[in-house]
Short mmCIF file of C-alpha atoms in Angstrom, two decimals:
data_model
loop_
_atom_site.label_atom_id
_atom_site.label_comp_id
_atom_site.label_asym_id
_atom_site.label_seq_id
_atom_site.Cartn_x
_atom_site.Cartn_y
_atom_site.Cartn_z
CA UNK A 1 -38.34 -40.85 -46.14
CA UNK A 2 -39.18 -42.21 -42.85
CA UNK A 3 -36.74 -42.73 -39.80
CA UNK A 4 -35.48 -45.92 -38.77
CA UNK A 5 -34.75 -47.35 -35.59
CA UNK A 6 -31.05 -47.75 -36.38
CA UNK A 7 -30.33 -44.39 -38.02
CA UNK A 8 -31.44 -41.54 -40.04
CA UNK A 9 -33.17 -41.75 -43.11
CA UNK A 10 -31.10 -41.34 -46.12
CA UNK A 11 -27.72 -41.31 -44.29
CA UNK A 12 -25.57 -44.54 -44.97
CA UNK A 13 -23.26 -45.51 -42.24
CA UNK A 14 -25.34 -43.74 -39.72
CA UNK A 15 -26.93 -46.69 -38.18
CA UNK A 16 -26.49 -47.24 -34.54
CA UNK A 17 -24.74 -43.97 -34.19
CA UNK A 18 -26.27 -41.95 -31.18
CA UNK A 19 -26.21 -38.20 -31.60
CA UNK A 20 -23.90 -36.24 -29.39
CA UNK A 21 -25.60 -33.84 -27.02
CA UNK A 22 -22.30 -32.22 -25.46
CA UNK A 23 -22.49 -28.56 -25.54
CA UNK A 24 -18.70 -27.78 -26.90
CA UNK A 25 -18.80 -24.42 -26.14
CA UNK A 26 -19.84 -24.57 -22.70
CA UNK A 27 -16.88 -27.43 -22.01
CA UNK A 28 -14.45 -24.71 -23.79
CA UNK A 29 -15.66 -21.76 -21.77
CA UNK A 30 -15.09 -23.60 -18.40
CA UNK A 31 -11.57 -24.96 -19.47
CA UNK A 32 -10.39 -21.18 -20.59
CA UNK A 33 -11.99 -19.13 -17.89
CA UNK A 34 -9.36 -20.30 -15.38
CA UNK A 35 -6.38 -19.65 -17.78
CA UNK A 36 -7.90 -16.17 -18.56
CA UNK A 37 -8.02 -15.13 -14.76
CA UNK A 38 -4.68 -16.62 -14.12
CA UNK A 39 -3.05 -14.95 -17.32
CA UNK A 40 -2.30 -11.40 -15.39
CA UNK A 41 -0.61 -13.02 -12.72
CA UNK A 42 1.49 -15.20 -14.88
CA UNK A 43 2.48 -11.85 -16.98
CA UNK A 44 3.38 -10.03 -13.74
CA UNK A 45 5.26 -12.85 -12.34
CA UNK A 46 7.54 -13.21 -15.60
CA UNK A 47 7.99 -9.26 -15.66
CA UNK A 48 9.24 -9.61 -11.90
CA UNK A 49 11.79 -12.24 -12.85
CA UNK A 50 13.26 -10.35 -15.98
CA UNK A 51 13.07 -6.72 -14.49
CA UNK A 52 15.96 -4.70 -13.70
CA UNK A 53 14.20 -2.54 -11.35
CA UNK A 54 14.45 -2.86 -7.24
CA UNK A 55 10.69 -2.25 -7.68
CA UNK A 56 9.62 -4.25 -10.76
CA UNK A 57 5.78 -3.42 -9.77
CA UNK A 58 6.18 0.16 -9.03
CA UNK A 59 5.93 2.24 -6.06
CA UNK A 60 9.57 2.85 -5.58
CA UNK A 61 10.62 6.11 -3.33
CA UNK A 62 10.54 9.44 -5.35
CA UNK A 63 11.88 12.77 -3.83
CA UNK A 64 9.47 15.36 -2.68
CA UNK A 65 9.95 18.67 -1.05
CA UNK A 66 10.39 18.57 2.61
CA UNK A 67 6.94 20.77 3.15
CA UNK A 68 4.81 18.36 1.33
CA UNK A 69 5.79 15.25 3.23
CA UNK A 70 4.47 16.59 6.95
CA UNK A 71 1.76 18.20 5.18
CA UNK A 72 0.38 14.79 4.08
CA UNK A 73 -0.08 14.26 8.01
CA UNK A 74 -1.07 17.08 8.76
CA UNK A 75 2.05 19.25 9.86
CA UNK A 76 4.34 21.63 8.78
CA UNK A 77 8.16 21.94 9.51
CA UNK A 78 8.67 23.45 12.80
CA UNK A 79 10.51 26.56 12.98
CA UNK A 80 14.25 25.92 13.29
CA UNK A 81 13.86 22.69 11.25
CA UNK A 82 16.38 21.52 9.08
CA UNK A 83 15.82 18.36 6.54
CA UNK A 84 18.08 15.39 6.98
CA UNK A 85 18.77 13.77 3.32
CA UNK A 86 15.58 14.34 1.56
CA UNK A 87 12.05 13.48 1.83
CA UNK A 88 10.62 10.71 0.39
CA UNK A 89 6.95 9.30 -1.37
CA UNK A 90 6.28 5.81 -1.78
CA UNK A 91 3.24 4.64 -3.46
CA UNK A 92 1.60 1.88 -5.01
CA UNK A 93 -1.45 0.75 -3.43
CA UNK A 94 -1.26 2.85 -0.58
CA UNK A 95 0.67 6.07 0.00
CA UNK A 96 3.63 6.87 2.62
CA UNK A 97 5.84 10.33 2.81
CA UNK A 98 8.77 10.16 5.19
CA UNK A 99 10.84 13.20 6.41
CA UNK A 100 13.89 13.26 8.68
CA UNK A 101 14.80 16.57 10.04
CA UNK A 102 16.79 17.97 13.10
CA UNK A 103 15.36 20.54 15.47
CA UNK A 104 15.94 22.25 18.75
CA UNK A 105 15.37 19.68 21.25
CA UNK A 106 13.38 22.01 23.48
CA UNK A 107 10.96 23.08 20.99
CA UNK A 108 9.78 19.23 19.99
CA UNK A 109 7.14 18.59 22.47
CA UNK A 110 5.28 22.24 21.94
CA UNK A 111 5.51 21.39 18.21
CA UNK A 112 3.68 18.42 18.69
CA UNK A 113 1.23 19.74 20.84
CA UNK A 114 0.15 22.77 18.55
CA UNK A 115 0.19 20.39 15.54
CA UNK A 116 -1.79 17.66 17.01
CA UNK A 117 -3.99 19.17 19.65
CA UNK A 118 -6.24 16.33 20.27
CA UNK A 119 -3.38 13.55 20.37
CA UNK A 120 -2.49 11.99 23.61
CA UNK A 121 0.99 13.31 25.28
CA UNK A 122 4.18 11.46 23.46
CA UNK A 123 5.25 8.48 24.82
CA UNK A 124 8.83 7.48 26.18
CA UNK A 125 8.39 3.91 26.90
CA UNK A 126 7.14 1.91 23.54
CA UNK A 127 9.12 3.61 20.75
CA UNK A 128 10.77 2.37 17.90
CA UNK A 129 14.34 1.74 17.79
CA UNK A 130 16.31 3.82 20.16
CA UNK A 131 14.25 6.87 19.61
CA UNK A 132 13.60 9.07 23.15
CA UNK A 133 10.24 9.92 22.31
CA UNK A 134 7.30 9.00 20.07
CA UNK A 135 3.79 9.62 19.05
CA UNK A 136 1.25 7.46 16.95
CA UNK A 137 -1.57 9.01 15.45
CA UNK A 138 -4.84 7.71 13.85
CA UNK A 139 -8.24 8.90 12.74
CA UNK A 140 -9.15 7.49 16.04
CA UNK A 141 -6.51 8.68 17.93
CA UNK A 142 -5.83 12.34 17.72
CA UNK A 143 -5.28 12.91 13.69
CA UNK A 144 -7.17 16.05 12.63
CA UNK A 145 -10.24 15.44 10.29
CA UNK A 146 -9.23 16.31 6.47
CA UNK A 147 -5.68 14.94 6.93
CA UNK A 148 -4.53 12.71 3.63
CA UNK A 149 -3.09 10.15 5.91
CA UNK A 150 -4.53 7.37 7.71
CA UNK A 151 -1.50 7.22 10.51
CA UNK A 152 1.34 9.11 11.37
CA UNK A 153 4.27 7.81 13.43
CA UNK A 154 6.87 10.48 15.17
CA UNK A 155 9.99 9.05 16.44
CA UNK A 156 12.29 11.74 18.08
CA UNK A 157 15.67 10.89 19.22
CA UNK A 158 17.81 13.39 21.41
CA UNK A 159 21.19 13.86 19.78
CA UNK A 160 22.53 16.19 22.45
CA UNK A 161 21.38 18.75 24.93
CA UNK A 162 20.25 20.89 21.86
CA UNK A 163 19.27 18.95 19.15
CA UNK A 164 16.92 16.48 18.27
CA UNK A 165 16.34 14.12 14.93
CA UNK A 166 12.81 13.76 14.28
CA UNK A 167 11.59 10.71 12.06
CA UNK A 168 8.27 11.37 10.49
CA UNK A 169 6.20 9.09 8.41
CA UNK A 170 2.31 9.64 7.35
CA UNK A 171 0.74 6.98 5.47
CA UNK A 172 -2.20 5.33 4.16
CA UNK A 173 -3.31 1.72 5.35
#
């Protein structure tokens, strides 16, 4: 059979109907791709809405030993230190440890000097909240090599003539 100008040979009713050149698999892939990319975000959003947890994506506080928290920042609890409350780890994307403890006020500067010998002296001017003494360290500013934390922050509040409250935080960025 021969082809005619108006249609294919042997196909009744096909006269004048051009053959489509649309690649439907490509159109479907382009339409489905954004949905596949956005699906995990939609699932996480719905999970957050219906979650009973205060931390629906994880990373809530977890109690750890009060030797583990300072160790993450390259420190050890000083002699005579008494933990206040508990020591906490928070982790999701970054890791953060915090420890609050009381220690003899007269021993604070010596403890900081022995713990971080390359650190600048503690500041008294630009401290958080009502802290009387503070120190912020990073790998660029006094933090020793091999420490798990990227940043260490120490805020010291003088409670009375003999006692200091130390707020120690070590975290990754």
